[in-house]
Amino acid sequence: MENNLNKNTYISVISSVATVAASRVEGVASVTNDSGAMYKLSFKSLSKGIDIEINNLNQVIINISINIKYGYNVPEVVCMVQEQIKKEVESNTSYKVRTINVNVVGVVIPD
């Protein structure tokens, strides 16, 4: 049970780290859920739009949904999101990132 509790704690930490890392990438409008509902970055919403799995080899699989700002190159932003999340998760936890799947839900057009 202690191992499971530790894993759940790390899932929460990894979710927060990954969400903040993604939101700092230029061109990311927001982290969102698969339906496209946007969440402003706050403690309560840090895990919205992100799914974390830790496999038996202690490798992390991250699925994250984002909205991209209009005018940015989508593949470049996705690549930067993956690189930033990997860097931040691996430097802030004892886990290695195996996979980061970025789902672009929408494009945000400025007013």
mmCIF file of N, CA, C and O in Angstrom, residues 68-108:
data_model
loop_
_atom_site.group_PDB
_atom_site.id
_atom_site.type_symbol
_atom_site.label_atom_id
_atom_site.label_comp_id
_atom_site.label_asym_id
_atom_site.label_seq_id
_atom_site.Cartn_x
_atom_site.Cartn_y
_atom_site.Cartn_z
ATOM 1 N N ILE A 68 -3.549 25.594 -28.906
ATOM 2 C CA ILE A 68 -2.412 26.351 -29.435
ATOM 3 C C ILE A 68 -2.897 27.713 -29.912
ATOM 4 O O ILE A 68 -3.995 27.841 -30.454
ATOM 5 N N LYS A 69 -2.059 28.725 -29.709
ATOM 6 C CA LYS A 69 -2.381 30.070 -30.187
ATOM 7 C C LYS A 69 -2.305 30.106 -31.710
ATOM 8 O O LYS A 69 -1.414 29.507 -32.323
ATOM 9 N N TYR A 70 -3.225 30.829 -32.304
ATOM 10 C CA TYR A 70 -3.261 31.000 -33.754
ATOM 11 C C TYR A 70 -1.957 31.631 -34.242
ATOM 12 O O TYR A 70 -1.409 32.538 -33.624
ATOM 13 N N GLY A 71 -1.441 31.130 -35.359
ATOM 14 C CA GLY A 71 -0.251 31.691 -35.973
ATOM 15 C C GLY A 71 1.021 30.930 -35.645
ATOM 16 O O GLY A 71 2.075 31.201 -36.218
ATOM 17 N N TYR A 72 0.952 29.976 -34.729
ATOM 18 C CA TYR A 72 2.125 29.182 -34.377
ATOM 19 C C TYR A 72 2.139 27.881 -35.166
ATOM 20 O O TYR A 72 1.085 27.319 -35.477
ATOM 21 N N ASN A 73 3.324 27.396 -35.472
ATOM 22 C CA ASN A 73 3.501 26.145 -36.186
ATOM 23 C C ASN A 73 3.190 24.991 -35.229
ATOM 24 O O ASN A 73 3.907 24.788 -34.244
ATOM 25 N N VAL A 74 2.129 24.250 -35.521
ATOM 26 C CA VAL A 74 1.648 23.214 -34.602
ATOM 27 C C VAL A 74 2.704 22.139 -34.322
ATOM 28 O O VAL A 74 2.983 21.842 -33.155
ATOM 29 N N PRO A 75 3.332 21.535 -35.337
ATOM 30 C CA PRO A 75 4.345 20.511 -35.028
ATOM 31 C C PRO A 75 5.502 21.043 -34.188
ATOM 32 O O PRO A 75 6.010 20.331 -33.311
ATOM 33 N N GLU A 76 5.920 22.279 -34.417
ATOM 34 C CA GLU A 76 7.011 22.858 -33.634
ATOM 35 C C GLU A 76 6.605 23.063 -32.180
ATOM 36 O O GLU A 76 7.381 22.773 -31.260
ATOM 37 N N VAL A 77 5.386 23.544 -31.954
ATOM 38 C CA VAL A 77 4.905 23.760 -30.589
ATOM 39 C C VAL A 77 4.789 22.418 -29.866
ATOM 40 O O VAL A 77 5.211 22.279 -28.719
ATOM 41 N N VAL A 78 4.249 21.417 -30.539
ATOM 42 C CA VAL A 78 4.105 20.089 -29.934
ATOM 43 C C VAL A 78 5.474 19.533 -29.547
ATOM 44 O O VAL A 78 5.655 19.008 -28.446
ATOM 45 N N CYS A 79 6.447 19.669 -30.426
ATOM 46 C CA CYS A 79 7.804 19.196 -30.137
ATOM 47 C C CYS A 79 8.393 19.929 -28.932
ATOM 48 O O CYS A 79 9.002 19.302 -28.053
ATOM 49 N N MET A 80 8.200 21.238 -28.879
ATOM 50 C CA MET A 80 8.712 22.019 -27.742
ATOM 51 C C MET A 80 8.027 21.617 -26.443
ATOM 52 O O MET A 80 8.665 21.556 -25.390
ATOM 53 N N VAL A 81 6.725 21.331 -26.508
ATOM 54 C CA VAL A 81 5.984 20.881 -25.320
ATOM 55 C C VAL A 81 6.567 19.560 -24.828
ATOM 56 O O VAL A 81 6.832 19.393 -23.632
ATOM 57 N N GLN A 82 6.797 18.633 -25.746
ATOM 58 C CA GLN A 82 7.356 17.342 -25.364
ATOM 59 C C GLN A 82 8.737 17.505 -24.719
ATOM 60 O O GLN A 82 9.021 16.902 -23.677
ATOM 61 N N GLU A 83 9.582 18.312 -25.341
ATOM 62 C CA GLU A 83 10.931 18.519 -24.807
ATOM 63 C C GLU A 83 10.901 19.182 -23.434
ATOM 64 O O GLU A 83 11.639 18.782 -22.525
ATOM 65 N N GLN A 84 10.071 20.185 -23.267
ATOM 66 C CA GLN A 84 9.993 20.912 -21.994
ATOM 67 C C GLN A 84 9.452 20.020 -20.879
ATOM 68 O O GLN A 84 9.973 20.029 -19.760
ATOM 69 N N ILE A 85 8.406 19.253 -21.177
ATOM 70 C CA ILE A 85 7.842 18.360 -20.164
ATOM 71 C C ILE A 85 8.874 17.311 -19.751
ATOM 72 O O ILE A 85 9.072 17.051 -18.562
ATOM 73 N N LYS A 86 9.533 16.699 -20.725
ATOM 74 C CA LYS A 86 10.534 15.666 -20.427
ATOM 75 C C LYS A 86 11.632 16.229 -19.528
ATOM 76 O O LYS A 86 11.994 15.634 -18.507
ATOM 77 N N LYS A 87 12.139 17.387 -19.894
ATOM 78 C CA LYS A 87 13.212 18.026 -19.128
ATOM 79 C C LYS A 87 12.775 18.301 -17.687
ATOM 80 O O LYS A 87 13.484 17.983 -16.729
ATOM 81 N N GLU A 88 11.612 18.889 -17.529
ATOM 82 C CA GLU A 88 11.126 19.278 -16.206
ATOM 83 C C GLU A 88 10.782 18.062 -15.332
ATOM 84 O O GLU A 88 11.112 18.040 -14.151
ATOM 85 N N VAL A 89 10.111 17.080 -15.902
ATOM 86 C CA VAL A 89 9.734 15.894 -15.119
ATOM 87 C C VAL A 89 10.976 15.130 -14.677
ATOM 88 O O VAL A 89 11.095 14.743 -13.513
ATOM 89 N N GLU A 90 11.923 14.934 -15.582
ATOM 90 C CA GLU A 90 13.110 14.158 -15.238
ATOM 91 C C GLU A 90 14.031 14.903 -14.265
ATOM 92 O O GLU A 90 14.702 14.278 -13.457
ATOM 93 N N SER A 91 14.025 16.230 -14.314
ATOM 94 C CA SER A 91 14.882 16.977 -13.381
ATOM 95 C C SER A 91 14.222 17.179 -12.019
ATOM 96 O O SER A 91 14.915 17.438 -11.032
ATOM 97 N N ASN A 92 12.895 17.052 -11.945
ATOM 98 C CA ASN A 92 12.188 17.279 -10.681
ATOM 99 C C ASN A 92 11.707 16.006 -9.988
ATOM 100 O O ASN A 92 11.164 16.082 -8.883
ATOM 101 N N THR A 93 11.858 14.854 -10.634
ATOM 102 C CA THR A 93 11.437 13.589 -10.036
ATOM 103 C C THR A 93 12.510 12.537 -10.300
ATOM 104 O O THR A 93 13.472 12.786 -11.025
ATOM 105 N N SER A 94 12.315 11.369 -9.742
ATOM 106 C CA SER A 94 13.257 10.263 -9.967
ATOM 107 C C SER A 94 12.837 9.390 -11.144
ATOM 108 O O SER A 94 13.445 8.358 -11.386
ATOM 109 N N TYR A 95 11.824 9.815 -11.884
ATOM 110 C CA TYR A 95 11.299 9.017 -12.993
ATOM 111 C C TYR A 95 11.874 9.455 -14.334
ATOM 112 O O TYR A 95 12.198 10.624 -14.526
ATOM 113 N N LYS A 96 11.956 8.500 -15.246
ATOM 114 C CA LYS A 96 12.321 8.768 -16.634
ATOM 115 C C LYS A 96 11.034 8.802 -17.448
ATOM 116 O O LYS A 96 10.114 8.013 -17.216
ATOM 117 N N VAL A 97 10.973 9.682 -18.429
ATOM 118 C CA VAL A 97 9.802 9.797 -19.287
ATOM 119 C C VAL A 97 9.957 8.835 -20.454
ATOM 120 O O VAL A 97 10.966 8.848 -21.154
ATOM 121 N N ARG A 98 8.967 7.987 -20.638
ATOM 122 C CA ARG A 98 8.981 7.052 -21.763
ATOM 123 C C ARG A 98 8.294 7.660 -22.983
ATOM 124 O O ARG A 98 8.818 7.629 -24.081
ATOM 125 N N THR A 99 7.103 8.215 -22.759
ATOM 126 C CA THR A 99 6.291 8.727 -23.862
ATOM 127 C C THR A 99 5.539 9.977 -23.424
ATOM 128 O O THR A 99 5.039 10.032 -22.301
ATOM 129 N N ILE A 100 5.460 10.956 -24.330
ATOM 130 C CA ILE A 100 4.605 12.123 -24.120
ATOM 131 C C ILE A 100 3.730 12.275 -25.357
ATOM 132 O O ILE A 100 4.228 12.540 -26.447
ATOM 133 N N ASN A 101 2.445 12.065 -25.173
ATOM 134 C CA ASN A 101 1.476 12.232 -26.253
ATOM 135 C C ASN A 101 0.789 13.575 -26.068
ATOM 136 O O ASN A 101 0.176 13.822 -25.029
ATOM 137 N N VAL A 102 0.916 14.425 -27.073
ATOM 138 C CA VAL A 102 0.299 15.757 -27.011
ATOM 139 C C VAL A 102 -0.883 15.774 -27.973
ATOM 140 O O VAL A 102 -0.720 15.553 -29.171
ATOM 141 N N ASN A 103 -2.052 16.035 -27.423
ATOM 142 C CA ASN A 103 -3.272 16.126 -28.213
ATOM 143 C C ASN A 103 -3.629 17.605 -28.370
ATOM 144 O O ASN A 103 -3.926 18.278 -27.387
ATOM 145 N N VAL A 104 -3.577 18.096 -29.600
ATOM 146 C CA VAL A 104 -3.960 19.486 -29.862
ATOM 147 C C VAL A 104 -5.466 19.502 -30.094
ATOM 148 O O VAL A 104 -5.955 18.994 -31.096
ATOM 149 N N VAL A 105 -6.175 20.087 -29.149
ATOM 150 C CA VAL A 105 -7.633 20.087 -29.182
ATOM 151 C C VAL A 105 -8.164 21.237 -30.039
ATOM 152 O O VAL A 105 -9.177 21.097 -30.704
ATOM 153 N N GLY A 106 -7.451 22.366 -30.031
ATOM 154 C CA GLY A 106 -7.967 23.496 -30.778
ATOM 155 C C GLY A 106 -6.932 24.588 -30.949
ATOM 156 O O GLY A 106 -5.822 24.518 -30.435
ATOM 157 N N VAL A 107 -7.334 25.586 -31.710
ATOM 158 C CA VAL A 107 -6.504 26.771 -31.960
ATOM 159 C C VAL A 107 -7.263 27.968 -31.407
ATOM 160 O O VAL A 107 -8.451 28.137 -31.684
ATOM 161 N N VAL A 108 -6.571 28.767 -30.616
ATOM 162 C CA VAL A 108 -7.185 29.947 -30.008
ATOM 163 C C VAL A 108 -6.836 31.173 -30.847
ATOM 164 O O VAL A 108 -5.669 31.471 -31.055
#
